[in-house]
Coordinates of C-alpha atoms in Angstrom, one line a residue:
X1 CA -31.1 -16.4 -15.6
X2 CA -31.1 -13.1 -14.4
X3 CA -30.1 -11.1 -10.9
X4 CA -33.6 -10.3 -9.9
X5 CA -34.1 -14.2 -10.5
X6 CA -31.6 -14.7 -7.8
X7 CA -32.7 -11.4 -5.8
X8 CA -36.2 -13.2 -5.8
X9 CA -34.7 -17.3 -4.6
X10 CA -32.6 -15.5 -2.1
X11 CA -35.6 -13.2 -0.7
X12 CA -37.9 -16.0 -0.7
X13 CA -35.4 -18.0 1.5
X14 CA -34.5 -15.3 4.0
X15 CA -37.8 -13.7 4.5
X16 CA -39.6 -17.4 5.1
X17 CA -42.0 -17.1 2.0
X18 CA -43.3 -16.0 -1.5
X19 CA -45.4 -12.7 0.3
X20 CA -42.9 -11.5 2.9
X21 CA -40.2 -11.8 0.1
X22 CA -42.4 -9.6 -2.3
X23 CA -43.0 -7.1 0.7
X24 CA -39.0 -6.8 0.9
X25 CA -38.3 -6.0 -2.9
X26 CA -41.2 -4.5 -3.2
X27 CA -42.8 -6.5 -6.0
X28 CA -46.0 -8.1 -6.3
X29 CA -46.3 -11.6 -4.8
X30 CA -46.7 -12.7 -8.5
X31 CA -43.8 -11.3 -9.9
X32 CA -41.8 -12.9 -7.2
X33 CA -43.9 -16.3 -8.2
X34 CA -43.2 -15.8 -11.8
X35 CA -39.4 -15.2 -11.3
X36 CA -39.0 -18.4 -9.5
X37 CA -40.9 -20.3 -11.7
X38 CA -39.0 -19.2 -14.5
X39 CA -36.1 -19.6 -13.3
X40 CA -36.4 -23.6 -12.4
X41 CA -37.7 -23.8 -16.2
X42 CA -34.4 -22.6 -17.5
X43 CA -32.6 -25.0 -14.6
X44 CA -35.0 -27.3 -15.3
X45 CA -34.7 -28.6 -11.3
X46 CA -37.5 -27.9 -8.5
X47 CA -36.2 -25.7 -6.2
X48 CA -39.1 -25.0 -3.7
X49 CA -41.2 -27.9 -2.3
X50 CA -44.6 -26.4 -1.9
X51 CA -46.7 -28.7 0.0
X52 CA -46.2 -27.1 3.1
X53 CA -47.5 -23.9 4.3
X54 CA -43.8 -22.4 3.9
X55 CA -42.2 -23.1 0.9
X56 CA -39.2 -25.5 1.9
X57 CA -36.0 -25.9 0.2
X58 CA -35.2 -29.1 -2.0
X59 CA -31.5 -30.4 -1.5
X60 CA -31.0 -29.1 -4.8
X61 CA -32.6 -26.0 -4.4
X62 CA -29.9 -25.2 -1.0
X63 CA -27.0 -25.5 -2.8
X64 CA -28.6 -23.4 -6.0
X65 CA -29.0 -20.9 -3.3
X66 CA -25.3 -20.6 -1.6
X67 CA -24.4 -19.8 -5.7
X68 CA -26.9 -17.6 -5.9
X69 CA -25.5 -15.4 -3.0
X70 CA -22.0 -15.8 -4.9
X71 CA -23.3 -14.5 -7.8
X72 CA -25.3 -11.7 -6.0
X73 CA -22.5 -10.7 -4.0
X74 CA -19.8 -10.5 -7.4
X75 CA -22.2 -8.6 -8.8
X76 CA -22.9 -6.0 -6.2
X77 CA -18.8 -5.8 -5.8
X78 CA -18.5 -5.4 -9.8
X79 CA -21.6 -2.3 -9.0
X80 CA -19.4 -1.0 -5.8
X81 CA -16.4 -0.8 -8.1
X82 CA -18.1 0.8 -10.9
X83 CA -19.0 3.6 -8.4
X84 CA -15.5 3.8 -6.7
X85 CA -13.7 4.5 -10.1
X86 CA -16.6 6.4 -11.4
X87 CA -16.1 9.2 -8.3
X88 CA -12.3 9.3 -9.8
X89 CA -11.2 7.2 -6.9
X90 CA -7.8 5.2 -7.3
X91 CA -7.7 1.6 -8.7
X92 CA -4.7 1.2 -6.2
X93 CA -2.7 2.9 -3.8
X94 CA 1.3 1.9 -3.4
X95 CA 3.0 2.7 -0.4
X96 CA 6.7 1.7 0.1
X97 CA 8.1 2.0 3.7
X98 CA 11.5 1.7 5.8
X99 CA 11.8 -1.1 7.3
X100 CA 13.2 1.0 10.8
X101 CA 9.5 3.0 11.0
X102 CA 6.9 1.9 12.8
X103 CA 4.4 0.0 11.1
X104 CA 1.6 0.4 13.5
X105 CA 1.4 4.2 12.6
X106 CA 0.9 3.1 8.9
X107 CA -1.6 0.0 9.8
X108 CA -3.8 3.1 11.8
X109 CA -3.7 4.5 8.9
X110 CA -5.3 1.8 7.1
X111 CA -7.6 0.6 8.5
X112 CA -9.3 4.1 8.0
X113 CA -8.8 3.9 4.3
X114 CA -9.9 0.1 4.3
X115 CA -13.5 1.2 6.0
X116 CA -13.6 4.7 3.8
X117 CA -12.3 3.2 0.3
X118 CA -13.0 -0.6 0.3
X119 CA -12.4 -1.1 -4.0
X120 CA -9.2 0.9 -3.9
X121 CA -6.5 -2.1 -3.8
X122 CA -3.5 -1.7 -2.2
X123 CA 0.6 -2.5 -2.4
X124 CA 2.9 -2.2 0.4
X125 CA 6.7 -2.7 -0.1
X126 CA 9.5 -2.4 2.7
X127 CA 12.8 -1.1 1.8
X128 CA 15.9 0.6 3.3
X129 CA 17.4 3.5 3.6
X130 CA 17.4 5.5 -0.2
X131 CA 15.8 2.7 -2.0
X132 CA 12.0 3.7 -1.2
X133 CA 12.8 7.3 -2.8
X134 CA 14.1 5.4 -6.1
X135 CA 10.8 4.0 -5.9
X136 CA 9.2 7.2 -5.7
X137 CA 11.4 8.6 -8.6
X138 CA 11.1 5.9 -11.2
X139 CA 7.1 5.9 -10.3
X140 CA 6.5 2.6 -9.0
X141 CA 5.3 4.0 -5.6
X142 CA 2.6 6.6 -4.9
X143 CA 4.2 7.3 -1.3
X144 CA 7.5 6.3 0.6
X145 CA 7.7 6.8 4.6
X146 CA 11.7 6.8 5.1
X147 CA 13.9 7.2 7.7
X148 CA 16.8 9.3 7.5
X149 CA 17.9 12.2 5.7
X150 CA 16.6 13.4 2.4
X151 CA 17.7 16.4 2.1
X152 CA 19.5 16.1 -1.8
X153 CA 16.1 14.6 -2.6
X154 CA 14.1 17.1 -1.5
X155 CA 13.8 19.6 -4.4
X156 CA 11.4 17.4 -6.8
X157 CA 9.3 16.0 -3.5
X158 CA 6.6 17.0 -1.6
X159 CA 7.1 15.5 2.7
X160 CA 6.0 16.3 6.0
X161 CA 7.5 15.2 8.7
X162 CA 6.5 12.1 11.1
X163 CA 7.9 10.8 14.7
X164 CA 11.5 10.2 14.4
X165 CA 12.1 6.9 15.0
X166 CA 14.9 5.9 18.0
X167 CA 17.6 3.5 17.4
X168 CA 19.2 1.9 20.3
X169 CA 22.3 0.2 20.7
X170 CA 22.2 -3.5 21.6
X171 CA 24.1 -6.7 22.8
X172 CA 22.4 -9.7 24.1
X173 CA 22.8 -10.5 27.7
X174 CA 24.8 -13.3 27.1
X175 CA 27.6 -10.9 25.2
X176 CA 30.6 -10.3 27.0
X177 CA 30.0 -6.9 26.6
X178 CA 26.1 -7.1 28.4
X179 CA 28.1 -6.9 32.4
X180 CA 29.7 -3.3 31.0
X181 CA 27.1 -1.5 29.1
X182 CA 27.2 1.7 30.8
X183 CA 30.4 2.1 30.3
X184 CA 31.8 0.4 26.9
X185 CA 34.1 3.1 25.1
X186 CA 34.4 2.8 21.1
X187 CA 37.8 1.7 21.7
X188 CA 36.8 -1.3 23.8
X189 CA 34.6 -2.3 20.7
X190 CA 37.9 -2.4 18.3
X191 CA 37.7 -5.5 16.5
X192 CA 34.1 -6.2 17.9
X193 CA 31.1 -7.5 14.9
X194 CA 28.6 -4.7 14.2
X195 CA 25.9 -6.2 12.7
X196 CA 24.2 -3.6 9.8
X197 CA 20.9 -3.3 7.8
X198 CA 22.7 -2.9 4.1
X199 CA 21.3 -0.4 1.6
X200 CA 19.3 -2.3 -0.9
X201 CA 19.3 1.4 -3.2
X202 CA 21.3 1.6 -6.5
X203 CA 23.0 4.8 -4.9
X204 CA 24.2 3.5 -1.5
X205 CA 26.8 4.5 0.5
X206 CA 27.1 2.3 3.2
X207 CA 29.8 4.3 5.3
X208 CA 26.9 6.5 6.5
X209 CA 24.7 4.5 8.7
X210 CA 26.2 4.2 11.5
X211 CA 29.0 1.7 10.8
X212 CA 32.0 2.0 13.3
X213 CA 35.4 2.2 11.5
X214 CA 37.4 -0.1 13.8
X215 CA 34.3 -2.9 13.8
X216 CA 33.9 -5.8 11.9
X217 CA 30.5 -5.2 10.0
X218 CA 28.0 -8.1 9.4
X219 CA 25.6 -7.4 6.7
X220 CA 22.1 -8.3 6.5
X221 CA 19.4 -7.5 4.2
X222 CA 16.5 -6.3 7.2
X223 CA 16.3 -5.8 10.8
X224 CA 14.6 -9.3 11.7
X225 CA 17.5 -11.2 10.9
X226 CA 19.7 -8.5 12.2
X227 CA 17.9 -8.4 15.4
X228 CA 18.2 -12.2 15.4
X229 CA 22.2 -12.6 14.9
X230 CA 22.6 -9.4 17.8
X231 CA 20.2 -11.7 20.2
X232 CA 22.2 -15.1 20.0
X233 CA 25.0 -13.3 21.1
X234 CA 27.3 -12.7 17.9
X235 CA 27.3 -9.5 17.8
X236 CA 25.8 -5.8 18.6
X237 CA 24.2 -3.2 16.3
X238 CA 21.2 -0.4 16.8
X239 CA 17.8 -1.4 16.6
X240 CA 14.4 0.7 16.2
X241 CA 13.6 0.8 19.6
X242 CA 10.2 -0.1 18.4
X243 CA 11.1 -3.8 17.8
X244 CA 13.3 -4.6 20.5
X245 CA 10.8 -3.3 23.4
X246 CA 9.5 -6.9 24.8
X247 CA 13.2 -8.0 24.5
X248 CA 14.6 -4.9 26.6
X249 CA 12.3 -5.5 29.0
X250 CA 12.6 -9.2 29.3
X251 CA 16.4 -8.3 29.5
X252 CA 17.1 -10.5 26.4
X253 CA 18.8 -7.8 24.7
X254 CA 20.9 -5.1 26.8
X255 CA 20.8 -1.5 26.2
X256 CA 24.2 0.3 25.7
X257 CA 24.5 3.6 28.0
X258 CA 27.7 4.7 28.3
X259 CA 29.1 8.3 27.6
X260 CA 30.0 6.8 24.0
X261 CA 26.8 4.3 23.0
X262 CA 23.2 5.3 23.6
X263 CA 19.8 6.1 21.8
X264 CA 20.0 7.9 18.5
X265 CA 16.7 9.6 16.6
X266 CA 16.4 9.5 13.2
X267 CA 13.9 11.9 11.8
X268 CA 11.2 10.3 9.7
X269 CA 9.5 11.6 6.5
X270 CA 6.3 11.1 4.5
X271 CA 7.9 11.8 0.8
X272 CA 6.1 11.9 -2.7
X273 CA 6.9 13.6 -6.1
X274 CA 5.3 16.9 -6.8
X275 CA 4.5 16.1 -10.8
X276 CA 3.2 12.8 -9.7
X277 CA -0.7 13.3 -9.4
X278 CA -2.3 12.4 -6.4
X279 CA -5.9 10.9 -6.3
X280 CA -8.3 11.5 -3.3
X281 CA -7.6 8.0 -1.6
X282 CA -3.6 8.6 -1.3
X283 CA -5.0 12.0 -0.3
X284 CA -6.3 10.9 2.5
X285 CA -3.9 8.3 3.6
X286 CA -1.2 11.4 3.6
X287 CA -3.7 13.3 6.1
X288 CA -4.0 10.6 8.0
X289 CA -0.4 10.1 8.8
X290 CA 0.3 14.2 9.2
X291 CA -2.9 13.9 11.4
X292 CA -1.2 11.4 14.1
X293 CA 1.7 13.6 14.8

């Protein structure tokens, strides 16, 4: 059994007959003949019936044909492939992300390099806070989009900058705190639970995000559940403003305003290592994201 065996069924099928097929792989009509022939000798079923002025399917012959386009269709991926790593194209591309940035920036993204590099396979891991840049160090990520400063990273890396991303301070509406949000002090949230996004990163500090010292922090591993906990009321925290937008507007969640509370930006980075070679498809995905700013 061979492809242009299959080429040849297939052809005969979609073109309606032995001559139109021939005219389409641009073969004699007898080579096309031959190839069939041959090929339900080594199957040893009948595929065509040929009593009719088209050749017709047998029930055998249908289902030889739906493998037959398997086949074809591995093969041509296995040919595509061949090509993609040929050109020096990369097997894969990893990109590890902060949970608090956008994804739809970095789906964009994407779907470009989907349409422009369809063999090049890709990983996408969501992290926190330092823990995509220990990624990026120990070279288990090609590229990390993080939120936040990186500034004692930055002498190994190569970044650009993206849109800072805007975290705004919450309560649900049925908080206590919801009928005063414009004008809530720190002191009147003494005592109260601040739920917080921990630092999954081996060198965490977790003081530094944003953790009042007179609350009584709630730690969660990502901002679903932590957005979750804030919306049935237990307590209040900052969210990417981003995710909370249908909620704000719905006035499930309440926005805090006051003099003391209100919307903070966090400047966002595209960060990889300069020794780590870059192939052409991360390449692209880099000027891609620089290229939406």
């Amino acid at each position: 059994m061979t492809l242009d065996q299959l080429k040849a069924l297939c052809a005969v099928v979609d073109h309606g007959g032995f001559r139109a097929a021939s005219e389409a792989l641009h073969k004699s009509q007898s080579a096309v003949s031959i190839a069939i022939r041959n090929l339900e000798e080594e199957l040893k079923i009948t595929l065509f019936e040929r009593e009719g002025y088209r050749p017709k399917l047998t029930t055998k012959g249908k289902i030889m044909v739906q493998k037959a386009r398997v086949v074809l269709s591995q093969a041509k991926g296995m040919k595509d492939l061949a090509q993609h790593y040929a050109q020096g194209l990369e097997p894969e591309l990893r990109i590890v992300v902060s949970e608090m940035i956008d994804m739809q920036i970095i789906l964009n993204a994407l779907t470009i390099i989907r349409e422009q590099y369809p063999a090049t396979r890709l990983t996408l891991l969501m992290e926190n806070f330092n823990a995509p840049l220990e990624l990026i160090e120990e070279n288990l990520a090609d590229i990390a989009i993080v939120g936040g400063a990186i500034w004692d990273k930055v002498e190994p890396m190569r970044f650009d900058k993206l849109s800072p991303v805007v975290l705004m301070p919450v309560v649900s509406s049925c908080s206590d705190y919801a009928g005063k949000a414009d004008e809530l002090t720190v002191a009147d949230m003494d005592g109260a639970t601040q739920v917080v996004v921990s630092d999954r990163s081996r060198d965490r500090d977790e003081k530094n995000y944003g953790v009042l010292e007179t609350s009584v922090p709630w730690r969660v591993n990502d901002f679903l559940t932590k957005k979750q906990i804030i919306l049935s009321g237990l307590g209040w925290g900052r969210m990417p403003l981003h995710m909370i937008g249908d909620e704000l507007e719905s006035g499930a969640l309440v926005a805090l305003c006051s003099s003391d509370f209100g919307p903070v930006q966090i400047e966002a980075f595209m960060v990889r290592t300069r020794s780590h070679p870059f192939g052409p498809v991360a390449e692209a995905f880099w000027q891609l994201m620089v290229g939406q700013e």
